[in-house]
Short mmCIF file of C-alpha atoms in Angstrom, two decimals:
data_model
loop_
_atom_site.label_atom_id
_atom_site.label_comp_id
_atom_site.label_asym_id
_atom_site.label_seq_id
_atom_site.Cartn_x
_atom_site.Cartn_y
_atom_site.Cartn_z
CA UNK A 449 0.00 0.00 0.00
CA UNK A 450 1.34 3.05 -0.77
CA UNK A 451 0.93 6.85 0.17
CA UNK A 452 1.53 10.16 -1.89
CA UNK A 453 2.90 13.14 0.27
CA UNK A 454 1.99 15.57 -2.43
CA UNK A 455 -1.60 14.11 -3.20
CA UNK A 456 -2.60 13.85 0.43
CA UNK A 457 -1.29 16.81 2.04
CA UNK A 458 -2.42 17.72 5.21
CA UNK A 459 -4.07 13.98 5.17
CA UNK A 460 -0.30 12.48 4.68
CA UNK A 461 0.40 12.38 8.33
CA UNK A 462 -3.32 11.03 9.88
CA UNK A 463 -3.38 8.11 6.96
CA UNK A 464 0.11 7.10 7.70
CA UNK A 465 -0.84 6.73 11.23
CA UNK A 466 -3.97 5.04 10.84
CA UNK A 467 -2.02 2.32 8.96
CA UNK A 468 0.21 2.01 11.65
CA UNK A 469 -2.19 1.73 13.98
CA UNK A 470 -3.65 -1.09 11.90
CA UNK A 471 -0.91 -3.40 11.33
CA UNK A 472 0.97 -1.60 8.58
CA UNK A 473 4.79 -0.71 8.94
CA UNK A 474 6.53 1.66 6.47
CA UNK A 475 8.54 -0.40 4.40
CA UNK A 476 10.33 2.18 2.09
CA UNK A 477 10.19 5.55 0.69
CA UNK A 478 10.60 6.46 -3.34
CA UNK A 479 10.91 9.54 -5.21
CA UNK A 480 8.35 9.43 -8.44
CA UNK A 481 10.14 10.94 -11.18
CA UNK A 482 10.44 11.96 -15.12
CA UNK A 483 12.67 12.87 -17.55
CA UNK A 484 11.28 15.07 -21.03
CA UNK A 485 14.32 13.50 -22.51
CA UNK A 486 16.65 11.73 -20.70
CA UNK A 487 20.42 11.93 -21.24
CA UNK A 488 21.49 8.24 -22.43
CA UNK A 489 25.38 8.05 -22.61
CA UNK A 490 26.89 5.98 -25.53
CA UNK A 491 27.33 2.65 -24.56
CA UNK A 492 31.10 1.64 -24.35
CA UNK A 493 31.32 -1.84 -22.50
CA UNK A 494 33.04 -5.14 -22.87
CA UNK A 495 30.55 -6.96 -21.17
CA UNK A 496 27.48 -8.62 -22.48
CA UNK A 497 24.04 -7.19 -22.95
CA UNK A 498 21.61 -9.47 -23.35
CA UNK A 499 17.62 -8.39 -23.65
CA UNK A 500 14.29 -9.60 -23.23
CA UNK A 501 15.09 -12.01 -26.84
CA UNK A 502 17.28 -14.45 -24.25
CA UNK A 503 15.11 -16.49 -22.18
CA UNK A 504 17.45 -16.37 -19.31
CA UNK A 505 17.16 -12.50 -19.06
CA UNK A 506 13.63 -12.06 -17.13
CA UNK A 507 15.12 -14.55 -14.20
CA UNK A 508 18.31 -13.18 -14.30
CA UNK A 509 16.95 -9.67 -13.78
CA UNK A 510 14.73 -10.97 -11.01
CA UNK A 511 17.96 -12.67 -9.08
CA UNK A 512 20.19 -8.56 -9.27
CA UNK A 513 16.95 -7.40 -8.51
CA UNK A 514 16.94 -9.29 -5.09
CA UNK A 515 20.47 -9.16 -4.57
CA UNK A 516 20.86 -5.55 -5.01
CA UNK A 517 17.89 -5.10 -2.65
CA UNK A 518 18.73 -8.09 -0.52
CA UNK A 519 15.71 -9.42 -0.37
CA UNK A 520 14.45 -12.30 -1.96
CA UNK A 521 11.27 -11.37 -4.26
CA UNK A 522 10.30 -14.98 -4.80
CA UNK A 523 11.65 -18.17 -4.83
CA UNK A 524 13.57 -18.38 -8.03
CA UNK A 525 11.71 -19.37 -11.34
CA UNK A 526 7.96 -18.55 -9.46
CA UNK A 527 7.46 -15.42 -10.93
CA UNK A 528 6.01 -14.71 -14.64
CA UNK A 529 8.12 -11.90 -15.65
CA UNK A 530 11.28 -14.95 -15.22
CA UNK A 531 10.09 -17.09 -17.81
CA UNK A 532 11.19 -16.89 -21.21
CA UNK A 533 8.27 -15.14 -23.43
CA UNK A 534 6.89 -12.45 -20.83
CA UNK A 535 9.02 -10.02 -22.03
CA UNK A 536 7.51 -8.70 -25.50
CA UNK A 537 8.40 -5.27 -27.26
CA UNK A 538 6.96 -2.53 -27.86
CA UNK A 539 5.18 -4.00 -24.53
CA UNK A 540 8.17 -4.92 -22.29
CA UNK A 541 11.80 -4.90 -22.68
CA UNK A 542 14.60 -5.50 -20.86
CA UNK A 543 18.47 -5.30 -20.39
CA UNK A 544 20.60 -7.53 -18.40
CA UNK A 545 24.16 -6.91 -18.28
CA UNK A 546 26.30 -9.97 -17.94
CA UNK A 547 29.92 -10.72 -17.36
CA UNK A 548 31.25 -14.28 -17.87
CA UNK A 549 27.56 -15.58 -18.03
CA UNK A 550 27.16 -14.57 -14.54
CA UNK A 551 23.86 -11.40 -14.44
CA UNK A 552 25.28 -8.27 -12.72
CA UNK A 553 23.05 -5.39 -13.24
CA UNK A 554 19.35 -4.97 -15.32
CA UNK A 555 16.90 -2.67 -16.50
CA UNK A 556 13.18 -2.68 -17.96
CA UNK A 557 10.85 -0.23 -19.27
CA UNK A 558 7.15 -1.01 -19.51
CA UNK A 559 4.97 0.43 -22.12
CA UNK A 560 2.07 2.72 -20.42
CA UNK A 561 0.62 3.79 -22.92
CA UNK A 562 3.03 4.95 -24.90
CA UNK A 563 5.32 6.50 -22.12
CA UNK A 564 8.08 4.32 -21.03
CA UNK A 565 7.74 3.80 -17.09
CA UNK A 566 11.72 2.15 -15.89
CA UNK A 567 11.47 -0.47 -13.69
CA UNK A 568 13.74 -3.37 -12.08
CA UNK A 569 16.90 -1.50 -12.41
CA UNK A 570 19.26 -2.75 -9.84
CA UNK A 571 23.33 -3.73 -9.79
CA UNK A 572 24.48 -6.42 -7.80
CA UNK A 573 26.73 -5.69 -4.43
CA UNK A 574 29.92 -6.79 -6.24
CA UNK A 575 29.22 -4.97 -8.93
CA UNK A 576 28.22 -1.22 -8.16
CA UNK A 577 30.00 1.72 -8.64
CA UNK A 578 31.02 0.93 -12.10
CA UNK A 579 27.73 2.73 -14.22
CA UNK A 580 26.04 -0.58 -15.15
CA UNK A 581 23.10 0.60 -13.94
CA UNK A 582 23.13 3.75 -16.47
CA UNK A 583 24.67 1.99 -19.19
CA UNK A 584 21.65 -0.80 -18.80
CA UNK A 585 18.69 1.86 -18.62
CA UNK A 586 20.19 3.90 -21.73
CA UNK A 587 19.92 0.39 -23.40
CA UNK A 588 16.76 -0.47 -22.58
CA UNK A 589 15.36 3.34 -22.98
CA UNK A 590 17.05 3.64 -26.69
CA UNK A 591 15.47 0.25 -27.47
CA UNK A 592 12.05 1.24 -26.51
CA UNK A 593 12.13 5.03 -28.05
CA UNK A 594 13.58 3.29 -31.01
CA UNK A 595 10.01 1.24 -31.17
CA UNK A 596 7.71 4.25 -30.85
CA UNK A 597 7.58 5.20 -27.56
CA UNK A 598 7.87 8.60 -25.96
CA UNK A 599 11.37 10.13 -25.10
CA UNK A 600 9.37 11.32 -21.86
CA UNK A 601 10.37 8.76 -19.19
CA UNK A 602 8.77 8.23 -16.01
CA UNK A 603 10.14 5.89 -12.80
CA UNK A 604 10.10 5.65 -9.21
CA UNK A 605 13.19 5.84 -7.21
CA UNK A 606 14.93 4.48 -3.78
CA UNK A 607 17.06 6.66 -2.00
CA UNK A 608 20.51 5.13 -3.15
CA UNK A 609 18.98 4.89 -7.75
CA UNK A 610 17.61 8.90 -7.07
CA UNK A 611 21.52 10.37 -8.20
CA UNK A 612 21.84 7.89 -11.24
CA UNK A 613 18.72 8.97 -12.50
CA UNK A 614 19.45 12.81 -11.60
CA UNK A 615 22.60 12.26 -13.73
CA UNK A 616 20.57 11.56 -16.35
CA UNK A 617 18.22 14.41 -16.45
CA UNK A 618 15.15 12.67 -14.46
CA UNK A 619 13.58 14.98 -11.65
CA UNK A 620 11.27 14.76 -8.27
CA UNK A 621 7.70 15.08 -9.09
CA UNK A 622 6.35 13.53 -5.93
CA UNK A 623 7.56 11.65 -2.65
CA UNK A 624 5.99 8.33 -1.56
CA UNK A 625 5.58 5.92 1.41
CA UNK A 626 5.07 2.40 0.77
CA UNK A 627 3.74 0.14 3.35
CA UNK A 628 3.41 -3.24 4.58
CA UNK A 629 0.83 -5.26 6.06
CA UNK A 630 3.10 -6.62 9.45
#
């Protein structure tokens, strides 16, 4: 369940309470945010890109996913967006970047009606610091502009993804508190 600071108001602080007072914890914050155009750097990389056309890509996205958020999403191979065939452009795509075979950071856009909405961008541990994560979403964003979809990007962001994204032209439009049912 989650909660918009900017569409609430005045309301933010009561609802947030009420859920807390009925069994909900807060289990994260994001920043909602777009981008007109975003800035997508020219990809320069010896490692592999692979995209929603390998049929490893959805489940390796969901395993960076849950180790850059250490967390486990699901148990491994439950979910549909890991099996080969969910992914479908100019619906879905999706960028994994590999090195030696082994998944190490990944990107999707989603197709909302005709705006790209980024989603499931994450780096593993061992692997951060080094721009996958930007290198993967200006992959992903090229392929999806390249099929017809708006330039104008939208996503929402955790605390440690906001500066990436800054970097490449998104901004805030609105602050939100997700909660959980405890």
């Amino acid at each position: 369940l989650g909660l918009c600071q900017e569409t609430l108001g005045e309301l933010f602080v009561p609802a947030a309470e009420h859920l807390e007072q009925n069994g909900f914890a807060v289990m994260m914050t994001l920043t909602g945010m777009e981008a007109p155009a975003p800035q997508l750097p020219l990809i320069n990389t010896t490692l592999e890109i692979a995209t929603e056309a390998d049929e490893r890509a959805g489940y390796d996205s969901i395993r960076v996913n849950s180790a850059g958020y250490h967390v486990e999403i699901a148990p491994p191979g439950t979910l549909p967006m890991e099996q080969s065939g969910w992914w479908a452009p100019p619906n879905t795509f999706l960028t994994v970047m590999r090195e030696g075979g082994q998944p190490l950071s990944s990107a999707a856009v989603l197709n909302l009606n005709g705006l790209p909405y980024v989603a499931l961008v994450a780096t593993h541990p061992d692997a951060q610091r080094r721009g996958l994560a930007t290198i993967a979403m200006a992959d992903v964003l090229r392929r999806a502009q390249a099929s017809g979809l708006s330039e104008r990007a939208y996503l929402h962001a955790t605390a440690a993804g906001r500066p990436v994204y800054e970097r490449m032209g998104f901004v805030p439009t609105a602050e939100y508190t997700l909660f959980v049912k405890i």
